[in-house]
Amino acid sequence: MSKIELLAPAGSPEGVRAAVQSGAGAVYMGFGTFNARRNAQGFSADEMADAIAYCRARGVKTNITLNILAGDRELDTALHDAKFLYEAGADALIVQDLGLARLIHAHAPDFALHASTQMTIHTLDGAKQARDLGFSRVVLSRECTRDEVRLITEQAGVETEVFVHGALCMCYSGQCYLSAVIGQRSGNRGLCAQPCRLPYNGGYPLSLKDLALAGHVAELADLGVSSLKIEGRMKRPEYTAIVTKIYADLLREHRNPTPEERDTLRRVFSRDGFTDGYYTGKKGDAMFGTKTDVPLHEVQSLYDEAAHRFAEGKEAPLVPVSLCFTAREDTGAVLSADGVSSAAAVERARTRPTTPEMVEKSLRKTGGTPFYIKNLRIEMEDGLALPASTVNAMRRDALALLLAKRAAPPSRDWLEGPLLARDDDSRPRTGFCGYTASVRTKAQADALRDLGLETIYVPLDVAAQTGLPAVLPRIFSDAEQPEIEMLLGEAMSRGTKTVLAGNLGHIALARRLGFAVHGDFGLNAFNSKTLYALAEMGVQRQTLSFEARLAQIRDMRGPLETEMIVYGHLPLMIFENCAIRRQHGGKCSCENGVTYLTDRRGERFALLPEYGCRNTLLGNWALCLREDVRPLGVQTARLLFTIETPEECARITCAFLEGNPMEGEFTNGLYKRGVE
């Protein structure tokens, strides 16, 4: 593994300088419309090329975010952006979309791809699956504990990146659909409106404090983590400069923060302070908070100091350089600097000759450049005259040439031609095969058994009793996996042959144990290339993203069966921190029926218990798409039952199977209005 880096955010060219001049070893930026902070100031093509060159010249890596989902009709544009970044010399792309990653890897096999935290990688199997897909690094879910980070880092065979500072979402990244469903602003498309920060039930039960692992930097370095990541591309450059400098100092000096440094971090931005609860495994009420407003006059001096550090023209000594200066009467003076050189004429001294000490004094004046002298060798013939102004000019010329050489993009070949042509040779798919259902209880499943459904998916514990196809818990940890494997073994002995997998790690586990794999909505299948990627992993049927419009679903074609959800209270968020417990005075009430959160408009959202004392937040209205889905090309349509009684499950199923009318208030979800 490479030396640990500090990865800082930059939402603008000024933010790039702020990060680099404050000690970042790498900078991550967004470009174009395919990044998860589409509301950040952003970069034009020229600004991005300049930013990449600026960082490269100073020995700082650039990781560019192409980390949202792309539809089939957007892939060419996204690929064009990737090609531009590749040729500009970006070091890596941070990618969420499996199909886009597959395309980029085909055109540029040597372009480093980092698996975005939006891919919800939080287990060893998930990290290994990403590695096998060609990702060189995984950005782990913020919910990972110390032990989980250690396990994945030690055993996955892929670099790990860990968030150490900044905003925490209540939901696992990549699994939040709340903003999309209630306001068409999708987190998976880079425009989350942060509804989790709003009040519910008269309080803020979904608003977490900001993350701060400042006290664990040395430990993370010892664990072998490759990159420590600061969140904040939407924040001002001064914020980046202040936070980056503190973390850079902690990393360089392998120590914990001082009280003054902790206070500085709090004052520049916090939400009632900070939390390290996920990393330390100490979840609960102490992790929650809302934004703390600090008067500007209390932080203005911090901002001013930071702004001075990254002002235009300011340069920290970041790059070591070896200089070799020679001067002879017959050949003149030559200054070599790591492969570039400058020259000047010399003459015999009439009075006072130039000494090596005088030359050294001029050569060491590297202020205003990113260079510092690591090695200096001077060889001079005695009795020569060389004005200090001439030596200074030689130094300036040589270092300018060296800076330009370091900034130049590498020579790279983007492969053209009919790559992945086999994707166009998809085997013919069958027509519409019927309706499926997923349920949460055995009673619901029993009510549906004889109604003619193509498949009934049940929770894993129910599958262990009935032998029906099993839905794996959307989230489970490596520590919980032995119990999952035990239940899978019991289910297989009962006759279960298929599992519904909602995470990359699930696919690897299920196939290893001999199950057929159907992919659930959590895999965020948003385009045809993703279907090919999933098919290559062994998925036989894939549930398409319910954030896609009907026209986008019609576009999706691949070598596996596809399914779409046509009924149900959609699962909009999944929490590691139990919100049900918080709504019942700190007592675990997971067995006491449905808990509701009511927003400021009076809309009610059901909270359901999940495996491991986690929760799912359901949509307030049930999706009900009654139109004929056959022209869309899907093989099955799923009825997703959650809070419905067994009798309601049966009635709704019969209505779909027989074409009967439905009573009640429903929504078409995002299938017709789509997301931004």
mmCIF file of N, CA and C in Angstrom, residues 327-444:
data_model
loop_
_atom_site.group_PDB
_atom_site.id
_atom_site.type_symbol
_atom_site.label_atom_id
_atom_site.label_comp_id
_atom_site.label_asym_id
_atom_site.label_seq_id
_atom_site.Cartn_x
_atom_site.Cartn_y
_atom_site.Cartn_z
ATOM 1 N N ALA A 327 30.325 26.145 -13.505
ATOM 2 C CA ALA A 327 30.765 27.352 -14.208
ATOM 3 C C ALA A 327 32.219 27.192 -14.622
ATOM 4 N N ARG A 328 32.435 27.315 -15.947
ATOM 5 C CA ARG A 328 33.779 27.282 -16.509
ATOM 6 C C ARG A 328 33.874 28.381 -17.556
ATOM 7 N N GLU A 329 35.074 28.880 -17.730
ATOM 8 C CA GLU A 329 35.246 29.991 -18.666
ATOM 9 C C GLU A 329 34.927 29.566 -20.089
ATOM 10 N N ASP A 330 35.263 28.309 -20.433
ATOM 11 C CA ASP A 330 35.068 27.884 -21.817
ATOM 12 C C ASP A 330 33.648 27.414 -22.121
ATOM 13 N N THR A 331 32.927 26.930 -21.120
ATOM 14 C CA THR A 331 31.572 26.403 -21.358
ATOM 15 C C THR A 331 30.468 27.278 -20.772
ATOM 16 N N GLY A 332 30.824 28.255 -19.964
ATOM 17 C CA GLY A 332 29.835 29.104 -19.335
ATOM 18 C C GLY A 332 29.247 28.473 -18.083
ATOM 19 N N ALA A 333 28.177 29.105 -17.597
ATOM 20 C CA ALA A 333 27.510 28.628 -16.384
ATOM 21 C C ALA A 333 26.261 27.845 -16.772
ATOM 22 N N VAL A 334 26.075 26.704 -16.116
ATOM 23 C CA VAL A 334 24.906 25.861 -16.369
ATOM 24 C C VAL A 334 24.298 25.460 -15.032
ATOM 25 N N LEU A 335 22.990 25.635 -14.920
ATOM 26 C CA LEU A 335 22.251 25.211 -13.724
ATOM 27 C C LEU A 335 21.282 24.109 -14.134
ATOM 28 N N SER A 336 21.452 22.924 -13.557
ATOM 29 C CA SER A 336 20.561 21.793 -13.820
ATOM 30 C C SER A 336 19.650 21.584 -12.624
ATOM 31 N N ALA A 337 18.363 21.378 -12.910
ATOM 32 C CA ALA A 337 17.373 21.170 -11.847
ATOM 33 C C ALA A 337 16.484 20.004 -12.228
ATOM 34 N N ASP A 338 16.824 18.831 -11.745
ATOM 35 C CA ASP A 338 16.005 17.634 -11.967
ATOM 36 C C ASP A 338 15.576 17.466 -13.423
ATOM 37 N N GLY A 339 16.565 17.551 -14.322
ATOM 38 C CA GLY A 339 16.285 17.256 -15.719
ATOM 39 C C GLY A 339 16.076 18.443 -16.619
ATOM 40 N N VAL A 340 16.005 19.632 -16.087
ATOM 41 C CA VAL A 340 15.939 20.835 -16.918
ATOM 42 C C VAL A 340 17.139 21.710 -16.577
ATOM 43 N N SER A 341 17.454 22.652 -17.434
ATOM 44 C CA SER A 341 18.637 23.471 -17.179
ATOM 45 C C SER A 341 18.483 24.858 -17.770
ATOM 46 N N SER A 342 19.283 25.777 -17.247
ATOM 47 C CA SER A 342 19.400 27.121 -17.791
ATOM 48 C C SER A 342 20.882 27.461 -17.838
ATOM 49 N N ALA A 343 21.244 28.390 -18.695
ATOM 50 C CA ALA A 343 22.660 28.698 -18.892
ATOM 51 C C ALA A 343 22.880 30.201 -18.987
ATOM 52 N N ALA A 344 24.137 30.590 -18.773
ATOM 53 C CA ALA A 344 24.515 32.001 -18.887
ATOM 54 C C ALA A 344 26.003 32.079 -19.198
ATOM 55 N N ALA A 345 26.394 33.184 -19.790
ATOM 56 C CA ALA A 345 27.813 33.401 -20.089
ATOM 57 C C ALA A 345 28.548 33.853 -18.834
ATOM 58 N N VAL A 346 29.848 33.579 -18.787
ATOM 59 C CA VAL A 346 30.693 34.036 -17.675
ATOM 60 C C VAL A 346 31.910 34.748 -18.261
ATOM 61 N N GLU A 347 32.589 35.457 -17.395
ATOM 62 C CA GLU A 347 33.829 36.120 -17.804
ATOM 63 C C GLU A 347 34.799 36.135 -16.642
ATOM 64 N N ARG A 348 36.030 36.452 -16.954
ATOM 65 C CA ARG A 348 37.037 36.555 -15.905
ATOM 66 C C ARG A 348 36.760 37.767 -15.024
ATOM 67 N N ALA A 349 36.962 37.553 -13.742
ATOM 68 C CA ALA A 349 36.725 38.645 -12.794
ATOM 69 C C ALA A 349 37.826 39.689 -12.911
ATOM 70 N N ARG A 350 37.470 40.955 -12.952
ATOM 71 C CA ARG A 350 38.462 42.033 -12.986
ATOM 72 C C ARG A 350 38.865 42.455 -11.582
ATOM 73 N N THR A 351 37.935 42.325 -10.664
ATOM 74 C CA THR A 351 38.251 42.699 -9.276
ATOM 75 C C THR A 351 37.922 41.536 -8.363
ATOM 76 N N ARG A 352 36.698 41.515 -7.869
ATOM 77 C CA ARG A 352 36.280 40.498 -6.902
ATOM 78 C C ARG A 352 35.603 39.327 -7.618
ATOM 79 N N PRO A 353 36.164 38.122 -7.568
ATOM 80 C CA PRO A 353 35.542 36.984 -8.238
ATOM 81 C C PRO A 353 34.324 36.481 -7.457
ATOM 82 N N THR A 354 33.448 35.782 -8.183
ATOM 83 C CA THR A 354 32.265 35.170 -7.562
ATOM 84 C C THR A 354 32.674 33.882 -6.871
ATOM 85 N N THR A 355 32.223 33.711 -5.648
ATOM 86 C CA THR A 355 32.575 32.514 -4.884
ATOM 87 C C THR A 355 31.401 31.535 -4.863
ATOM 88 N N PRO A 356 31.663 30.251 -4.581
ATOM 89 C CA PRO A 356 30.557 29.290 -4.441
ATOM 90 C C PRO A 356 29.539 29.711 -3.391
ATOM 91 N N GLU A 357 29.996 30.341 -2.324
ATOM 92 C CA GLU A 357 29.083 30.778 -1.265
ATOM 93 C C GLU A 357 28.107 31.835 -1.784
ATOM 94 N N MET A 358 28.614 32.717 -2.641
ATOM 95 C CA MET A 358 27.747 33.749 -3.219
ATOM 96 C C MET A 358 26.706 33.118 -4.153
ATOM 97 N N VAL A 359 27.131 32.132 -4.946
ATOM 98 C CA VAL A 359 26.204 31.433 -5.833
ATOM 99 C C VAL A 359 25.145 30.685 -5.025
ATOM 100 N N GLU A 360 25.598 30.012 -3.959
ATOM 101 C CA GLU A 360 24.656 29.258 -3.131
ATOM 102 C C GLU A 360 23.587 30.155 -2.536
ATOM 103 N N LYS A 361 23.984 31.344 -2.102
ATOM 104 C CA LYS A 361 23.030 32.286 -1.519
ATOM 105 C C LYS A 361 21.924 32.622 -2.512
ATOM 106 N N SER A 362 22.283 32.809 -3.770
ATOM 107 C CA SER A 362 21.280 33.129 -4.790
ATOM 108 C C SER A 362 20.416 31.927 -5.130
ATOM 109 N N LEU A 363 21.034 30.754 -5.182
ATOM 110 C CA LEU A 363 20.284 29.567 -5.588
ATOM 111 C C LEU A 363 19.276 29.112 -4.545
ATOM 112 N N ARG A 364 19.527 29.438 -3.305
ATOM 113 C CA ARG A 364 18.609 28.991 -2.244
ATOM 114 C C ARG A 364 17.391 29.887 -2.087
ATOM 115 N N LYS A 365 17.291 30.924 -2.874
ATOM 116 C CA LYS A 365 16.143 31.832 -2.793
ATOM 117 C C LYS A 365 14.983 31.275 -3.624
ATOM 118 N N THR A 366 14.320 30.266 -3.104
ATOM 119 C CA THR A 366 13.233 29.622 -3.854
ATOM 120 C C THR A 366 11.848 30.108 -3.424
ATOM 121 N N GLY A 367 11.792 31.150 -2.610
ATOM 122 C CA GLY A 367 10.504 31.694 -2.202
ATOM 123 C C GLY A 367 9.668 32.108 -3.400
ATOM 124 N N GLY A 368 8.355 31.936 -3.281
ATOM 125 C CA GLY A 368 7.475 32.230 -4.403
ATOM 126 C C GLY A 368 7.334 31.069 -5.366
ATOM 127 N N THR A 369 8.023 29.961 -5.082
ATOM 128 C CA THR A 369 7.890 28.730 -5.868
ATOM 129 C C THR A 369 7.523 27.606 -4.913
ATOM 130 N N PRO A 370 7.055 26.476 -5.436
ATOM 131 C CA PRO A 370 6.740 25.354 -4.541
ATOM 132 C C PRO A 370 7.952 24.502 -4.196
ATOM 133 N N PHE A 371 9.156 24.958 -4.579
ATOM 134 C CA PHE A 371 10.350 24.130 -4.425
ATOM 135 C C PHE A 371 11.137 24.486 -3.167
ATOM 136 N N TYR A 372 11.806 23.480 -2.623
ATOM 137 C CA TYR A 372 12.835 23.714 -1.618
ATOM 138 C C TYR A 372 14.045 22.868 -1.993
ATOM 139 N N ILE A 373 15.223 23.355 -1.635
ATOM 140 C CA ILE A 373 16.464 22.713 -2.055
ATOM 141 C C ILE A 373 16.738 21.502 -1.178
ATOM 142 N N LYS A 374 16.780 20.343 -1.806
ATOM 143 C CA LYS A 374 17.115 19.114 -1.095
ATOM 144 C C LYS A 374 18.607 18.822 -1.197
ATOM 145 N N ASN A 375 19.148 18.952 -2.396
ATOM 146 C CA ASN A 375 20.579 18.747 -2.628
ATOM 147 C C ASN A 375 21.087 19.870 -3.514
ATOM 148 N N LEU A 376 22.295 20.330 -3.219
ATOM 149 C CA LEU A 376 22.897 21.416 -3.999
ATOM 150 C C LEU A 376 24.373 21.123 -4.188
ATOM 151 N N ARG A 377 24.786 21.102 -5.450
ATOM 152 C CA ARG A 377 26.202 20.888 -5.763
ATOM 153 C C ARG A 377 26.682 22.027 -6.645
ATOM 154 N N ILE A 378 27.807 22.613 -6.266
ATOM 155 C CA ILE A 378 28.365 23.746 -7.010
ATOM 156 C C ILE A 378 29.803 23.427 -7.385
ATOM 157 N N GLU A 379 30.103 23.524 -8.661
ATOM 158 C CA GLU A 379 31.470 23.349 -9.157
ATOM 159 C C GLU A 379 31.838 24.578 -9.977
ATOM 160 N N MET A 380 32.833 25.331 -9.518
ATOM 161 C CA MET A 380 33.204 26.580 -10.182
ATOM 162 C C MET A 380 34.707 26.640 -10.427
ATOM 163 N N GLU A 381 35.019 27.132 -11.575
ATOM 164 C CA GLU A 381 36.415 27.453 -11.870
ATOM 165 C C GLU A 381 36.759 28.746 -11.142
ATOM 166 N N ASP A 382 37.917 28.807 -10.554
ATOM 167 C CA ASP A 382 38.307 30.003 -9.796
ATOM 168 C C ASP A 382 38.448 31.214 -10.713
ATOM 169 N N GLY A 383 38.168 32.386 -10.130
ATOM 170 C CA GLY A 383 38.442 33.649 -10.811
ATOM 171 C C GLY A 383 37.386 34.089 -11.792
ATOM 172 N N LEU A 384 36.174 33.532 -11.705
ATOM 173 C CA LEU A 384 35.122 33.926 -12.628
ATOM 174 C C LEU A 384 34.218 34.979 -12.002
ATOM 175 N N ALA A 385 33.625 35.774 -12.866
ATOM 176 C CA ALA A 385 32.683 36.805 -12.418
ATOM 177 C C ALA A 385 31.288 36.444 -12.921
ATOM 178 N N LEU A 386 30.355 36.381 -12.010
ATOM 179 C CA LEU A 386 28.968 36.052 -12.357
ATOM 180 C C LEU A 386 28.047 36.842 -11.424
ATOM 181 N N PRO A 387 27.436 37.895 -11.927
ATOM 182 C CA PRO A 387 26.598 38.733 -11.057
ATOM 183 C C PRO A 387 25.485 37.936 -10.397
ATOM 184 N N ALA A 388 25.100 38.367 -9.210
ATOM 185 C CA ALA A 388 23.996 37.710 -8.496
ATOM 186 C C ALA A 388 22.714 37.767 -9.310
ATOM 187 N N SER A 389 22.499 38.858 -10.045
ATOM 188 C CA SER A 389 21.289 38.974 -10.873
ATOM 189 C C SER A 389 21.246 37.893 -11.940
ATOM 190 N N THR A 390 22.417 37.523 -12.468
ATOM 191 C CA THR A 390 22.475 36.470 -13.479
ATOM 192 C C THR A 390 22.150 35.115 -12.864
ATOM 193 N N VAL A 391 22.731 34.819 -11.703
ATOM 194 C CA VAL A 391 22.440 33.547 -11.028
ATOM 195 C C VAL A 391 20.966 33.474 -10.650
ATOM 196 N N ASN A 392 20.414 34.596 -10.157
ATOM 197 C CA ASN A 392 18.990 34.624 -9.813
ATOM 198 C C ASN A 392 18.123 34.329 -11.035
ATOM 199 N N ALA A 393 18.495 34.908 -12.172
ATOM 200 C CA ALA A 393 17.731 34.675 -13.398
ATOM 201 C C ALA A 393 17.826 33.215 -13.821
ATOM 202 N N MET A 394 19.026 32.621 -13.700
ATOM 203 C CA MET A 394 19.188 31.209 -14.024
ATOM 204 C C MET A 394 18.296 30.349 -13.129
ATOM 205 N N ARG A 395 18.274 30.684 -11.843
ATOM 206 C CA ARG A 395 17.436 29.927 -10.900
ATOM 207 C C ARG A 395 15.966 30.048 -11.277
ATOM 208 N N ARG A 396 15.519 31.282 -11.555
ATOM 209 C CA ARG A 396 14.117 31.487 -11.913
ATOM 210 C C ARG A 396 13.761 30.727 -13.182
ATOM 211 N N ASP A 397 14.633 30.803 -14.183
ATOM 212 C CA ASP A 397 14.357 30.120 -15.452
ATOM 213 C C ASP A 397 14.303 28.603 -15.270
ATOM 214 N N ALA A 398 15.276 28.056 -14.543
ATOM 215 C CA ALA A 398 15.326 26.605 -14.363
ATOM 216 C C ALA A 398 14.108 26.109 -13.585
ATOM 217 N N LEU A 399 13.741 26.812 -12.525
ATOM 218 C CA LEU A 399 12.602 26.366 -11.722
ATOM 219 C C LEU A 399 11.288 26.554 -12.473
ATOM 220 N N ALA A 400 11.194 27.584 -13.307
ATOM 221 C CA ALA A 400 9.994 27.768 -14.117
ATOM 222 C C ALA A 400 9.860 26.630 -15.124
ATOM 223 N N LEU A 401 10.992 26.245 -15.734
ATOM 224 C CA LEU A 401 10.967 25.121 -16.664
ATOM 225 C C LEU A 401 10.595 23.820 -15.945
ATOM 226 N N LEU A 402 11.134 23.646 -14.741
ATOM 227 C CA LEU A 402 10.837 22.439 -13.976
ATOM 228 C C LEU A 402 9.366 22.404 -13.580
ATOM 229 N N LEU A 403 8.828 23.545 -13.181
ATOM 230 C CA LEU A 403 7.415 23.609 -12.807
ATOM 231 C C LEU A 403 6.534 23.263 -14.005
ATOM 232 N N ALA A 404 6.872 23.796 -15.176
ATOM 233 C CA ALA A 404 6.102 23.496 -16.379
ATOM 234 C C ALA A 404 6.214 22.028 -16.752
ATOM 235 N N LYS A 405 7.406 21.459 -16.590
ATOM 236 C CA LYS A 405 7.598 20.043 -16.891
ATOM 237 C C LYS A 405 6.758 19.172 -15.966
ATOM 238 N N ARG A 406 6.754 19.507 -14.676
ATOM 239 C CA ARG A 406 5.983 18.722 -13.713
ATOM 240 C C ARG A 406 4.483 18.855 -13.955
ATOM 241 N N ALA A 407 4.046 20.029 -14.447
ATOM 242 C CA ALA A 407 2.625 20.286 -14.654
ATOM 243 C C ALA A 407 2.086 19.643 -15.923
ATOM 244 N N ALA A 408 2.958 19.314 -16.849
ATOM 245 C CA ALA A 408 2.505 18.775 -18.137
ATOM 246 C C ALA A 408 1.786 17.444 -17.941
ATOM 247 N N PRO A 409 0.672 17.253 -18.634
ATOM 248 C CA PRO A 409 -0.050 15.975 -18.484
ATOM 249 C C PRO A 409 0.756 14.826 -19.059
ATOM 250 N N PRO A 410 0.601 13.644 -18.498
ATOM 251 C CA PRO A 410 1.308 12.479 -19.037
ATOM 252 C C PRO A 410 0.749 12.096 -20.397
ATOM 253 N N SER A 411 1.522 11.385 -21.156
ATOM 254 C CA SER A 411 1.062 10.891 -22.450
ATOM 255 C C SER A 411 0.209 9.653 -22.221
ATOM 256 N N ARG A 412 -1.048 9.729 -22.605
ATOM 257 C CA ARG A 412 -1.978 8.638 -22.372
ATOM 258 C C ARG A 412 -2.786 8.364 -23.631
ATOM 259 N N ASP A 413 -3.112 7.119 -23.839
ATOM 260 C CA ASP A 413 -3.896 6.722 -25.011
ATOM 261 C C ASP A 413 -5.265 6.227 -24.590
ATOM 262 N N TRP A 414 -6.268 6.992 -24.956
ATOM 263 C CA TRP A 414 -7.661 6.599 -24.737
ATOM 264 C C TRP A 414 -8.060 5.660 -25.864
ATOM 265 N N LEU A 415 -8.432 4.450 -25.536
ATOM 266 C CA LEU A 415 -8.747 3.454 -26.552
ATOM 267 C C LEU A 415 -10.082 3.776 -27.208
ATOM 268 N N GLU A 416 -10.059 3.849 -28.515
ATOM 269 C CA GLU A 416 -11.288 4.121 -29.260
ATOM 270 C C GLU A 416 -11.786 2.828 -29.884
ATOM 271 N N GLY A 417 -12.809 2.938 -30.708
ATOM 272 C CA GLY A 417 -13.295 1.766 -31.417
ATOM 273 C C GLY A 417 -14.481 1.117 -30.730
ATOM 274 N N PRO A 418 -14.949 0.027 -31.274
ATOM 275 C CA PRO A 418 -16.172 -0.643 -30.779
ATOM 276 C C PRO A 418 -15.894 -1.480 -29.536
ATOM 277 N N LEU A 419 -15.505 -0.821 -28.456
ATOM 278 C CA LEU A 419 -15.240 -1.548 -27.225
ATOM 279 C C LEU A 419 -16.549 -2.071 -26.631
ATOM 280 N N LEU A 420 -16.430 -3.173 -25.907
ATOM 281 C CA LEU A 420 -17.592 -3.811 -25.283
ATOM 282 C C LEU A 420 -18.672 -4.113 -26.319
ATOM 283 N N ALA A 421 -18.216 -4.451 -27.542
ATOM 284 C CA ALA A 421 -19.180 -4.724 -28.612
ATOM 285 C C ALA A 421 -20.111 -5.878 -28.254
ATOM 286 N N ARG A 422 -19.625 -6.775 -27.399
ATOM 287 C CA ARG A 422 -20.473 -7.914 -27.015
ATOM 288 C C ARG A 422 -21.743 -7.457 -26.314
ATOM 289 N N ASP A 423 -21.737 -6.242 -25.787
ATOM 290 C CA ASP A 423 -22.939 -5.724 -25.150
ATOM 291 C C ASP A 423 -24.087 -5.581 -26.142
ATOM 292 N N ASP A 424 -23.744 -5.450 -27.420
ATOM 293 C CA ASP A 424 -24.785 -5.290 -28.431
ATOM 294 C C ASP A 424 -25.354 -6.628 -28.881
ATOM 295 N N ASP A 425 -24.768 -7.709 -28.373
ATOM 296 C CA ASP A 425 -25.196 -9.042 -28.790
ATOM 297 C C ASP A 425 -25.979 -9.737 -27.686
ATOM 298 N N SER A 426 -26.766 -8.955 -26.971
ATOM 299 C CA SER A 426 -27.531 -9.506 -25.854
ATOM 300 C C SER A 426 -28.450 -10.620 -26.330
ATOM 301 N N ARG A 427 -28.485 -11.684 -25.538
ATOM 302 C CA ARG A 427 -29.387 -12.776 -25.887
ATOM 303 C C ARG A 427 -30.830 -12.280 -25.799
ATOM 304 N N PRO A 428 -31.698 -12.744 -26.650
ATOM 305 C CA PRO A 428 -33.096 -12.297 -26.603
ATOM 306 C C PRO A 428 -33.714 -12.595 -25.241
ATOM 307 N N ARG A 429 -34.405 -11.626 -24.702
ATOM 308 C CA ARG A 429 -35.053 -11.845 -23.416
ATOM 309 C C ARG A 429 -36.485 -12.317 -23.620
ATOM 310 N N THR A 430 -36.987 -13.014 -22.620
ATOM 311 C CA THR A 430 -38.376 -13.454 -22.679
ATOM 312 C C THR A 430 -39.286 -12.259 -22.471
ATOM 313 N N GLY A 431 -40.541 -12.440 -22.767
ATOM 314 C CA GLY A 431 -41.510 -11.386 -22.530
ATOM 315 C C GLY A 431 -41.875 -11.301 -21.057
ATOM 316 N N PHE A 432 -42.967 -10.627 -20.785
ATOM 317 C CA PHE A 432 -43.391 -10.427 -19.406
ATOM 318 C C PHE A 432 -43.807 -11.760 -18.796
ATOM 319 N N CYS A 433 -43.216 -12.059 -17.614
ATOM 320 C CA CYS A 433 -43.441 -13.359 -16.974
ATOM 321 C C CYS A 433 -44.439 -13.308 -15.832
ATOM 322 N N GLY A 434 -44.750 -12.113 -15.349
ATOM 323 C CA GLY A 434 -45.720 -12.029 -14.271
ATOM 324 C C GLY A 434 -45.284 -11.146 -13.121
ATOM 325 N N TYR A 435 -46.070 -11.184 -12.066
ATOM 326 C CA TYR A 435 -45.836 -10.357 -10.888
ATOM 327 C C TYR A 435 -45.100 -11.147 -9.809
ATOM 328 N N THR A 436 -44.242 -10.429 -9.101
ATOM 329 C CA THR A 436 -43.596 -10.979 -7.916
ATOM 330 C C THR A 436 -44.031 -10.150 -6.715
ATOM 331 N N ALA A 437 -43.697 -10.624 -5.533
ATOM 332 C CA ALA A 437 -43.980 -9.859 -4.316
ATOM 333 C C ALA A 437 -42.839 -10.060 -3.332
ATOM 334 N N SER A 438 -42.556 -9.014 -2.570
ATOM 335 C CA SER A 438 -41.656 -9.150 -1.425
ATOM 336 C C SER A 438 -42.442 -8.758 -0.184
ATOM 337 N N VAL A 439 -42.256 -9.524 0.891
ATOM 338 C CA VAL A 439 -43.025 -9.320 2.119
ATOM 339 C C VAL A 439 -42.070 -9.237 3.303
ATOM 340 N N ARG A 440 -42.641 -8.899 4.447
ATOM 341 C CA ARG A 440 -41.839 -8.798 5.670
ATOM 342 C C ARG A 440 -42.183 -9.865 6.699
ATOM 343 N N THR A 441 -43.320 -10.545 6.537
ATOM 344 C CA THR A 441 -43.735 -11.529 7.544
ATOM 345 C C THR A 441 -44.187 -12.827 6.877
ATOM 346 N N LYS A 442 -44.146 -13.878 7.651
ATOM 347 C CA LYS A 442 -44.630 -15.170 7.165
ATOM 348 C C LYS A 442 -46.129 -15.115 6.895
ATOM 349 N N ALA A 443 -46.867 -14.370 7.724
ATOM 350 C CA ALA A 443 -48.314 -14.265 7.522
ATOM 351 C C ALA A 443 -48.626 -13.608 6.179
ATOM 352 N N GLN A 444 -47.875 -12.584 5.817
ATOM 353 C CA GLN A 444 -48.079 -11.962 4.506
ATOM 354 C C GLN A 444 -47.790 -12.964 3.389
#
